[in-house]
Amino acid sequence: MEKRYEVYCLADRHFYEIPDRLSAPAGTGAGTALFETARRPVPDGWKSTRSGDWLQLTPVDATGAPRPGQPAQGWKIHVSATAESADKTAAAVWDYCVPRGIPFKFVPAPHLLHLRNSKYAARDASGKFVTVYPADEDQLHTVLTELHETVGGAPGPYVLTDLRWHEGPLYVRYGAFARRYCTDAHGALVPAVEDPDGTLVPDLRNPAFQTPAWVRLPAFLEPHLAARNATTVGELPYSIEKALHFSNGGGVYRGTDTRDGSAVVLKEGRPHAGLAADGADAIARLERERDALEKLAGLGVAPGFRDWFAVGDHRFLVMDFVEGRPLNSFFAERHPLLAPDADPGAVADYTAWALRIHRAVEDAVERVHARGVVFNDLHMFNIMVAPDERSVTLIDFEAAAPASESGRQVVAHPGFVAPPDRTGTDVDRYALACLRLALFLPVTTLLAVDRSKAAHLAGVIAERFPVPREFLDEAVTEITRDTGTSGRPARAAGGTAARGTPPAGGGAAALPEPGDWPAARDSMVRAILASATPDRDDRLFPGDIAQFSDGGGLGLAHGAAGVLHALAETGAERYEQGEQWLLDHTRSAPPGTPLGLYDGLAGVAHVLHGLGHVERAMDLTGALLAEKWQRLSSGLRGGLAGVGLALDHLAEATGDLSLRDHAVQAAQVLADRLAADQAAPSGRRRAGLMHGATGPALLFLRLHERSGAPALLDLAGAALRADLAQCVRTPIGSLDVNEGWRTMPYLGDGSVGIGAVLDDYLAHRADEDLQEARSGILLAARSGFYAQPGLFQGRAGMIWHLARTTAPDATAGHLAAQISALSWYAMPYEGELAFPGHQMMRLSMDLATGTAGCLLALGAALGGDQPARLPFLPPLGAPQSRLRLAAES
C-alpha cells in the first residue's frame, strides 16, 4: 500500500482530492479555517496568492509585477512550527519580512499544517511551515540572525532536507525560488535550478541536507553543519544493519545487540513529526507502543520490550526481533486464485490454512484484550506468522490504547479502518471481520468507499472456497453493523452475491454487470459525466492523485484527454463542455506540464486532433517541439517513443512532412540508446509498455509499416527481446516482468504490455522464441486474481489484451472470465456503475486507473465491429467469434 494516498482521502468521501481543499473541521466557524495571520489584509505594495497549501506574499511594483532583483534561486530559509506555535511564528515572519520587502510564504491553515507533518506526508516537505527568500548570502545571514532573536528555540519538526540554524526552528537549503523545470535522469519533468553554465538541472529535494556541486557553503553555516554531523549512534550498544521502513515520523531498523549478539528492531520517533489524527507525534506514539509492550510482556503474542533511549531530540524504542514473515507475504506464493485455473485440492488446502491462521490471530487479539489493551491497527502487514505457520505475533503497537478508554482509531490501514462509531475493543473486532474476507479476497480497501460491498465480496468467496458460511456471514454482519445492510448476502440472478449497495447521492438501484453491453457502457458514461467539475481549473474528472502534479489534469493517463478518448472510442455522445474545458485549459498549458504521450502535451494534441480540434493540436505540437524534447526518456508514457508516435500520426494526418522528420529523429535517438544498452548492459532496468523498451519497439513497428524498412523491424525485435530479458517464469508458468522484489503481469509496467506489441511484431515476422514468450504472457493475463481493476495496473488491462491478442491459444472463455470478475470491484456512483482507482481507497474516472479505463477495456472486448482502441494499438483482427462469445457469456 502506498501511504501517500491516505492524505488524498481526507477532503472527499468519493474521490481522491488535493488536501488543501479540505474544509475547516466540523463544528468550527468559517473564520477559524485559517490562522489569524492568514486573515490579515494584504499590505500596500504586496500581492497575495494561493498555490497548493501555500499562501505567498510578494512585493510588487506599481503595475502589480514582482519588484525587480528577486533571484530565481539561492539560499532559502524554512521555519518549522507546531500547531500551538504556528500562528505566532507566521506573525513574527510577516512582521519582519514586510517592512524589509522580503518575499515569503506560509501554510495558512491549521489542518493543512497537520497534513504536512502527518505520519505519511512527504518527508521532503515535512516541517516546512514558512519559506523566506533572501536576496543574497548577506541578507540570508542577517535574516537568520535577526529572526532567531524572535522565534529561535520555538518548537517545530526537523526539516529533513535542510541544515538547522542553532536549535531551530530556522533551517536553510539552496534551491529554486522561481518555478522552473527540467528533465531528470528518468526523463520526468522536475523542479530545476541553473548550473554555472546556464543549464537547468534537477533541484534535488532528498530528505537529507545537500548542496549542488557548484555551491559553496557560506562560512557562517559551517559550524551548524559540523554540529549536525556530530550526532551519531556510534556509542550505543546496538549496531544498525538495515533500514526496514521510513515514514515522516522516523525510521524502523533491524540491528544487533552487541552485548549478546541477539537480533533487535529499533524504532525511531521524531519530535513534532509523524502526526496521527489525534495530533500525537511520533514520540508520543512510540511511548504508547512501549507502554503496550510492557503490559503484554510474557504473552508470546507481541515483541519483547528491550530498551528506550534518546539520540539528540529523537527517541528510540528497542524490541526483540520477531522471527517469521508478515501475513501479507504469503499471498503471492500460496493463494490458489493466482493460477489461471485453480486446482480444487489447492483451494481446499489454502482454505484450511487461512482458517487456522485467522483462529490464531483471533486468539492473539483476545489475549491482548485480556491484558486491557486495544491493538487498534490490525491488518495483514502487522501480523507476523511464525516459521511453523501455526502461531502469530502482532507487531507495531504505536496506535495501541488502554481498553478502558474506549477510544477511537487514530491510525489504520485503509482496508481495515473501522467506522467512526466503533471504539475500544470493537475496533479490533471490526478488523478481525475484515481479515476474514481479506484472507480469501484481499480487496477490503473497497470497504473504505462503501462498507456494504462486504456482502458481495463474501458471495464471491463462498463460490470459490469451501469456507463455512457462518464464517463469512459473521464477518458481513460485523462490517455492516449499523448500516442497515447486515446479514447474509442475497443471491443475484447471475449467480454471484447481489451488490445491494445504496448508490452515493441517490436511492438504491441495481448496477449492470460489466459484461452487460451496452447497458454497462451507458451507466459508466453517466457516472463519468456526473463526476465532471468543469468549474474547476485543476482537473475536469476526478482520478488518480497524479493528476494534481502533472499539469492540471490534462493528460491521457490521468486527465481530461484520457477520459474524452475513452468516451469517443466507446461510442458515447460527445461531451462538448468537456472538450471546451480542455481547449480552454490548453491555451496556455500550466508551467511544468510534461511533454509526453500519456502524461502531457503529445497525448492531449493526439486526442484533440482526433476530436477535430486540429488547430489546437498543432499549437500544442509546436509548443512541444519548442522544448528540448530530444532529452526525454525513452518510454511510451512520457518519453520519446510516445512523442515519436504522436508526431508520426500527425504527419500522416496533416501532410506536414517536417513532423515525420521529427518522428524519425526520435526513432534514431532511441535506436542509438538501444545500441548503447546492448553494448554495455546495466543489469536490471524498467521493462514494459509504458517505461521499458516495448514503447520504442512500438514506434519502430509503426514507422516500419509506413516505410517498409527492414531495419526498423529488426530494431523492434531487438527492443522486445531487451524487455523479455527482464522477465521471469512464475511458479504458475506465466511470464512476468521481474522488478527484483516482485513480478508484474500488467499492461502498463508488466509483461502483458510487452505481449501486446509482440502480437503486432509477430504479424510481420514469424519467430518461434517470441511465440513461446507470447504464450507465457497469455497465462499472465489469465490469473484468477488481480489486486485492482485498472487498465494499466489491473484486470481491465487483461480484458483489453485478451480481446485484442492474436495468440492462437486465447479463447472466448478466458476473456469472459475476466469480464465477469471485473464485477468484484464495481461500485455505485450517483446510482451508476463506477470503479475505484489505484489503491482502491476512492473512486476514479481516469483512463489509467479508473472507470474510463474499464470502459475502454470493455469496449475493446464487446464493441463488436468497432472495438475501442488505445492510441497506436489498433485491433489486430482477433477472431470475431471470440468477441461474440464473450458478449454472450
mmCIF file of C-alpha atoms in Angstrom, residues 720-721 724-725 727-730 732-736 751-752 754-755 758-759 761-762 765-781 801 805-810:
data_model
loop_
_atom_site.group_PDB
_atom_site.id
_atom_site.type_symbol
_atom_site.label_atom_id
_atom_site.label_comp_id
_atom_site.label_asym_id
_atom_site.label_seq_id
_atom_site.Cartn_x
_atom_site.Cartn_y
_atom_site.Cartn_z
ATOM 1 C CA LEU A 720 11.209 -6.511 -27.463
ATOM 2 C CA ARG A 721 13.945 -9.014 -26.685
ATOM 3 C CA LEU A 724 11.788 -10.005 -22.417
ATOM 4 C CA ALA A 725 15.264 -10.385 -20.922
ATOM 5 C CA CYS A 727 11.088 -11.253 -17.478
ATOM 6 C CA VAL A 728 10.968 -14.462 -15.446
ATOM 7 C CA ARG A 729 8.734 -17.508 -15.284
ATOM 8 C CA THR A 730 6.499 -17.566 -12.236
ATOM 9 C CA ILE A 732 2.283 -20.934 -12.362
ATOM 10 C CA GLY A 733 4.235 -20.825 -15.634
ATOM 11 C CA SER A 734 3.369 -17.274 -16.661
ATOM 12 C CA LEU A 735 5.982 -14.844 -17.943
ATOM 13 C CA ASP A 736 6.144 -11.669 -15.807
ATOM 14 C CA SER A 751 4.514 -8.485 -19.301
ATOM 15 C CA VAL A 752 1.058 -8.082 -20.847
ATOM 16 C CA ILE A 754 5.085 -6.489 -23.902
ATOM 17 C CA GLY A 755 2.730 -9.179 -25.191
ATOM 18 C CA LEU A 758 4.624 -8.845 -29.550
ATOM 19 C CA ASP A 759 1.309 -9.514 -31.262
ATOM 20 C CA TYR A 761 5.521 -7.749 -34.292
ATOM 21 C CA LEU A 762 4.599 -11.373 -34.981
ATOM 22 C CA ARG A 765 7.707 -11.686 -38.818
ATOM 23 C CA ALA A 766 7.438 -15.259 -37.549
ATOM 24 C CA ASP A 767 9.682 -16.089 -34.595
ATOM 25 C CA GLU A 768 9.414 -19.302 -32.593
ATOM 26 C CA ASP A 769 11.084 -17.943 -29.458
ATOM 27 C CA LEU A 770 8.873 -14.884 -29.352
ATOM 28 C CA GLN A 771 5.810 -17.018 -29.988
ATOM 29 C CA GLU A 772 6.717 -19.063 -26.910
ATOM 30 C CA ALA A 773 7.108 -15.865 -24.887
ATOM 31 C CA ARG A 774 3.692 -14.712 -26.071
ATOM 32 C CA SER A 775 2.140 -17.925 -24.749
ATOM 33 C CA GLY A 776 3.718 -17.333 -21.322
ATOM 34 C CA ILE A 777 2.381 -13.802 -21.318
ATOM 35 C CA LEU A 778 -1.087 -15.095 -22.166
ATOM 36 C CA LEU A 779 -1.001 -17.045 -18.886
ATOM 37 C CA ALA A 780 -0.167 -13.799 -17.079
ATOM 38 C CA ALA A 781 -3.410 -12.347 -18.484
ATOM 39 C CA HIS A 801 -5.288 -7.715 -24.093
ATOM 40 C CA THR A 805 -4.451 -10.680 -28.894
ATOM 41 C CA THR A 806 -3.986 -12.998 -31.848
ATOM 42 C CA ALA A 807 -2.307 -15.667 -29.697
ATOM 43 C CA PRO A 808 -3.688 -18.960 -31.021
ATOM 44 C CA ASP A 809 -4.445 -20.399 -27.575
ATOM 45 C CA ALA A 810 -6.534 -17.413 -26.402
#
